[in-house]
XYZ file of N, CA and C in Angstrom:
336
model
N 0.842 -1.175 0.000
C 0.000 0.000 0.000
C 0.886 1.237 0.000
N 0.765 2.153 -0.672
C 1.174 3.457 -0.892
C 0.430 4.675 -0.517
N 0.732 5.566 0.368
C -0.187 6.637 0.277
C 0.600 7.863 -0.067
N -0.490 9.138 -0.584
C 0.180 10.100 -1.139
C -0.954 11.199 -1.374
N -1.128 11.773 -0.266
C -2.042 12.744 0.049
C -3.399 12.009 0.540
N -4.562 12.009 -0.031
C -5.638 11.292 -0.042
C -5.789 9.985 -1.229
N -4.563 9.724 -1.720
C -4.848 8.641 -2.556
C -3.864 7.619 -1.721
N -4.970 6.638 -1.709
C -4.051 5.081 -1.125
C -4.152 4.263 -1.972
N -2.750 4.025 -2.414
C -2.868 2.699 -3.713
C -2.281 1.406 -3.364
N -2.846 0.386 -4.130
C -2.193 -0.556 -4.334
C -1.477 -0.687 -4.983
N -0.020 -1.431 -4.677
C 1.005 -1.361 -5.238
C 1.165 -3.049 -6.322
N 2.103 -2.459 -7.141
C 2.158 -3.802 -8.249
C 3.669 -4.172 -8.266
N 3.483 -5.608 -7.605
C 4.903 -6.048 -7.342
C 5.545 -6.871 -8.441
N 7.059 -6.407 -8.497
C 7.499 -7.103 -9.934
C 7.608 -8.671 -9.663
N 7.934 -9.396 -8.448
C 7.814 -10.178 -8.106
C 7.217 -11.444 -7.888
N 7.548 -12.190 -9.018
C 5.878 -13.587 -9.095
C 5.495 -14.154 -7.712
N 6.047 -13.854 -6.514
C 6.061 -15.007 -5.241
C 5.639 -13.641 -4.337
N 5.529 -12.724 -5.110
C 5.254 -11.202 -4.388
C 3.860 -10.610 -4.232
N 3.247 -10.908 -5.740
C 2.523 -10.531 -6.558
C 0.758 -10.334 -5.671
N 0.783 -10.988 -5.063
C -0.612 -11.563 -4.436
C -0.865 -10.899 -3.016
N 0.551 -10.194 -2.049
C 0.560 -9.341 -1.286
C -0.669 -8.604 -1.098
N -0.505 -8.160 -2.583
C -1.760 -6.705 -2.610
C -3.061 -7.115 -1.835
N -3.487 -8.414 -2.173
C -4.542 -9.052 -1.522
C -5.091 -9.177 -0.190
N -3.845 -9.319 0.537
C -4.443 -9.403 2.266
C -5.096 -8.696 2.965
N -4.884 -6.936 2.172
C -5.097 -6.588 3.582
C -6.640 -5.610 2.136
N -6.517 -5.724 1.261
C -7.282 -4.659 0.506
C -8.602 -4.811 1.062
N -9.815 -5.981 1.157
C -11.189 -5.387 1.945
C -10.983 -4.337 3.215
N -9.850 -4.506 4.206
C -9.602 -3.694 5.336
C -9.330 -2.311 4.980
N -9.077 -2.055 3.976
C -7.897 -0.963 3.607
C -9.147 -0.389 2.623
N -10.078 -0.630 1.712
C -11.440 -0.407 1.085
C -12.187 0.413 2.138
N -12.441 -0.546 2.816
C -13.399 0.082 4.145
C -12.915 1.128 4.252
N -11.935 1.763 4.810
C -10.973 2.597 6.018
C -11.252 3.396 4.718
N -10.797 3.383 3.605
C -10.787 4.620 2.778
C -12.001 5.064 2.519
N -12.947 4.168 2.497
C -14.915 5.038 2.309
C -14.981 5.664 3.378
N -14.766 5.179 4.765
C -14.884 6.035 5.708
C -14.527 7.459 5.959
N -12.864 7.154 5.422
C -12.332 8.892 5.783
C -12.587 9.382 4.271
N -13.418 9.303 3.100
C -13.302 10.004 2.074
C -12.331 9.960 1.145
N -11.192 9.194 1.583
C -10.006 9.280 0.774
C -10.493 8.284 -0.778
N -9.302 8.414 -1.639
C -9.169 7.945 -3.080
C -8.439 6.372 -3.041
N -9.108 5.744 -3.614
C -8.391 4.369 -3.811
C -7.651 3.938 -5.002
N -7.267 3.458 -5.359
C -6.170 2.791 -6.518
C -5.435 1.434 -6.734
N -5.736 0.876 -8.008
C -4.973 -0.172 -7.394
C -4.169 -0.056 -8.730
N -3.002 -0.282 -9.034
C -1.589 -0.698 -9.996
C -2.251 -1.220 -10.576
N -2.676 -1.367 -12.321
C -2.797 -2.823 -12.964
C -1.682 -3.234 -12.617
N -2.076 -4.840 -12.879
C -1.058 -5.890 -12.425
C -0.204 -6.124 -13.667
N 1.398 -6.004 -13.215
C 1.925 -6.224 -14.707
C 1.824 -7.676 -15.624
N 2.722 -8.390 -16.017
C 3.181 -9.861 -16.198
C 3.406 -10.151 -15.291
N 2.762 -12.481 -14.799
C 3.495 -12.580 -14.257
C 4.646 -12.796 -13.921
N 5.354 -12.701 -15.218
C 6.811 -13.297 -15.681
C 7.270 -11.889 -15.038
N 6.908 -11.215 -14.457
C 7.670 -9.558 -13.934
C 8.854 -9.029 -15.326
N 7.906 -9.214 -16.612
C 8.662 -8.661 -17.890
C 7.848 -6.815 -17.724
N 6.704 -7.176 -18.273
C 5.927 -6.412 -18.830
C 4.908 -5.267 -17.131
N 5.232 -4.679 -17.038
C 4.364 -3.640 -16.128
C 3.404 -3.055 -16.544
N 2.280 -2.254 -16.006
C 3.225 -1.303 -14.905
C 3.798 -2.060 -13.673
N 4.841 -1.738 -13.303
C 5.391 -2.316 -11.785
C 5.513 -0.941 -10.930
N 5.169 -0.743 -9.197
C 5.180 0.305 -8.981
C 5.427 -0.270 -7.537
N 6.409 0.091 -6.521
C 6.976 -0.619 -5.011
C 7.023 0.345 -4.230
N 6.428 0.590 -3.105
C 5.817 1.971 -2.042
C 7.994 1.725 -1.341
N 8.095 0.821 -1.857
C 9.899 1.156 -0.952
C 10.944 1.537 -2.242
N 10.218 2.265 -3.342
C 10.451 2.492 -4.930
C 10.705 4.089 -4.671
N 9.587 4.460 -3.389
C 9.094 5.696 -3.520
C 9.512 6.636 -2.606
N 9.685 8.052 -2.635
C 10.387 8.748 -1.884
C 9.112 10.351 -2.106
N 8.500 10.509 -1.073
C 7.841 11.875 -0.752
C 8.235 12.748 -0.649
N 7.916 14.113 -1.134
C 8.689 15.155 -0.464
C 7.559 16.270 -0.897
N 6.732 16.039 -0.326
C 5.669 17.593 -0.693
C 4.958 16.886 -1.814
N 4.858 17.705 -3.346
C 4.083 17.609 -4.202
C 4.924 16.934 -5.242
N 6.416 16.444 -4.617
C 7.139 15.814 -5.428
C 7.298 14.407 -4.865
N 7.393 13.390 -6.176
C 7.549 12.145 -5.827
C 8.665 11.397 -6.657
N 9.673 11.025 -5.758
C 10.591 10.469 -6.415
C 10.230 8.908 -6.121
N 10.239 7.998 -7.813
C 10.765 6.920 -7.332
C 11.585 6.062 -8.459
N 12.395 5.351 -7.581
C 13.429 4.533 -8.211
C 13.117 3.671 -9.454
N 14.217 3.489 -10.069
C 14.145 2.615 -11.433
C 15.009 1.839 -11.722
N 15.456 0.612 -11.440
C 16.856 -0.053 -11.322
C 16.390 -1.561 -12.009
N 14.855 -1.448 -12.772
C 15.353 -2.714 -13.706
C 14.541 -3.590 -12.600
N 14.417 -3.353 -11.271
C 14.284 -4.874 -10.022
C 12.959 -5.030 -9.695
N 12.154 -3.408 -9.708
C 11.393 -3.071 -8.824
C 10.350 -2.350 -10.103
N 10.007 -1.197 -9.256
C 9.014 -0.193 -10.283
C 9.888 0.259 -11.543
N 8.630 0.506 -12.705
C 9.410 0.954 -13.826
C 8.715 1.688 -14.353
N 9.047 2.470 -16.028
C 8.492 3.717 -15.932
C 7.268 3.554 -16.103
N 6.413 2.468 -16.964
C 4.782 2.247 -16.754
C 4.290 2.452 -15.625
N 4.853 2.145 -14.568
C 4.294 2.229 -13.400
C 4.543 3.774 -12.694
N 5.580 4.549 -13.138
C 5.590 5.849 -12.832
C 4.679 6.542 -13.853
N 4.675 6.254 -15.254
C 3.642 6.952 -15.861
C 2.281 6.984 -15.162
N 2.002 5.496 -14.524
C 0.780 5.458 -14.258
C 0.170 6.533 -12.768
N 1.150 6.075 -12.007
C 1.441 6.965 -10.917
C 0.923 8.598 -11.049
N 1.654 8.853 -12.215
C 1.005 10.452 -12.511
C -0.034 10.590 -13.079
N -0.620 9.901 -13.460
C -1.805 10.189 -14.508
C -2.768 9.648 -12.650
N -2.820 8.841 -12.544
C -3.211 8.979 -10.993
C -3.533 10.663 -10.111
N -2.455 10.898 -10.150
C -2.205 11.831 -8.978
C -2.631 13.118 -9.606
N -2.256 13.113 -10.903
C -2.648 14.864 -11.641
C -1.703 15.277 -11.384
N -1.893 16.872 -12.297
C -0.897 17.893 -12.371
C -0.466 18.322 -10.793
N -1.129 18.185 -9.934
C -0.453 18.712 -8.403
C 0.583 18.155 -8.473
N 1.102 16.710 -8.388
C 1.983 16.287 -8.223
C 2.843 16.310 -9.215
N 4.123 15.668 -8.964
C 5.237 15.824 -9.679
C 6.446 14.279 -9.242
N 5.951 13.626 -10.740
C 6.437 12.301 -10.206
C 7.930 11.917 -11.197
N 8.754 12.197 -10.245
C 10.302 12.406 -10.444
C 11.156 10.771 -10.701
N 11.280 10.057 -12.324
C 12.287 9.046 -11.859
C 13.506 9.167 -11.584
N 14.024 8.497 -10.971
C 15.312 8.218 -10.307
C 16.092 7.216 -10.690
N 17.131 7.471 -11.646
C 18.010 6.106 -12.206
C 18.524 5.498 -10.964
N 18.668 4.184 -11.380
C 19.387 3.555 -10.076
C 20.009 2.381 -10.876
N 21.361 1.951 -10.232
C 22.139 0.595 -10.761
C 21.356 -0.472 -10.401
N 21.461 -1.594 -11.408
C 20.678 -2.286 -11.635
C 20.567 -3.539 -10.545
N 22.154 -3.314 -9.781
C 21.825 -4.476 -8.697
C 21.069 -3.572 -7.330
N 20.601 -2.395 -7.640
C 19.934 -2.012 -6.462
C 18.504 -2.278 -6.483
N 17.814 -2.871 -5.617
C 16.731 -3.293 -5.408
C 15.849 -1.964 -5.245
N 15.702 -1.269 -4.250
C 14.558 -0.261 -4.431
C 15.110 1.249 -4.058
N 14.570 2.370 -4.057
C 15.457 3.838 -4.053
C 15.715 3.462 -2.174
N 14.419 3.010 -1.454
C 15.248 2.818 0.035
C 16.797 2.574 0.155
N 17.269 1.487 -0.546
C 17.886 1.173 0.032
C 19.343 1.920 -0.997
N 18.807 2.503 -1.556
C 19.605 3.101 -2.163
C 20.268 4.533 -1.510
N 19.423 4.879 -0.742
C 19.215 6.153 -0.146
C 20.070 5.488 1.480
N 19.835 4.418 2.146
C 20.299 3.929 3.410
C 21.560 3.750 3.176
């Protein structure tokens, strides 16, 4: 799950053994968002061969106001999934990729 103002999304993991995450907690996480008014979302799901996206990983992603950086290293989220991200969010936001080497798994840990 990702949040980013009033939109809480589901995230799309590149990961075939990953992929199904999204599932556990989404009726809980449905509810909670009708309640407070907020916006829901979910990632289309890419391939499950994790070729083809969008792919999009909330540990991809880095906040900072109306800007959103997130990582791109080939492992994790890619740019379908940042395109999608913005067309999501609208012109308020500002969704920033971030090259990253390819053995780095997500901008977290890139940043740690």
């Amino acid at each position: 799950m990702i949040v980013v103002g009033n939109h809480v999304i589901d995230a799309s993991l590149r990961l075939k053994c990953r992929q199904r995450e999204r599932y556990g907690l989404r009726s809980l996480i449905q509810k909670m968002v009708a309640e407070r008014g907020a916006r829901w979302s979910s990632v289309p799901l890419g391939s499950p061969a994790g070729v083809d996206g969008p792919f999009l990983e909330g540990s991809d992603m880095l906040l900072n106001g109306y800007e959103i950086y997130v990582g791109m290293s080939g492992c994790a989220s890619d740019m379908a999934g940042i395109d999608w991200l913005q067309a999501v969010l609208g012109e308020r936001y500002r969704v920033i990729p971030v090259a990253l080497r390819s053995n780095v798994l997500h901008l977290d840990c890139a940043l740690a």
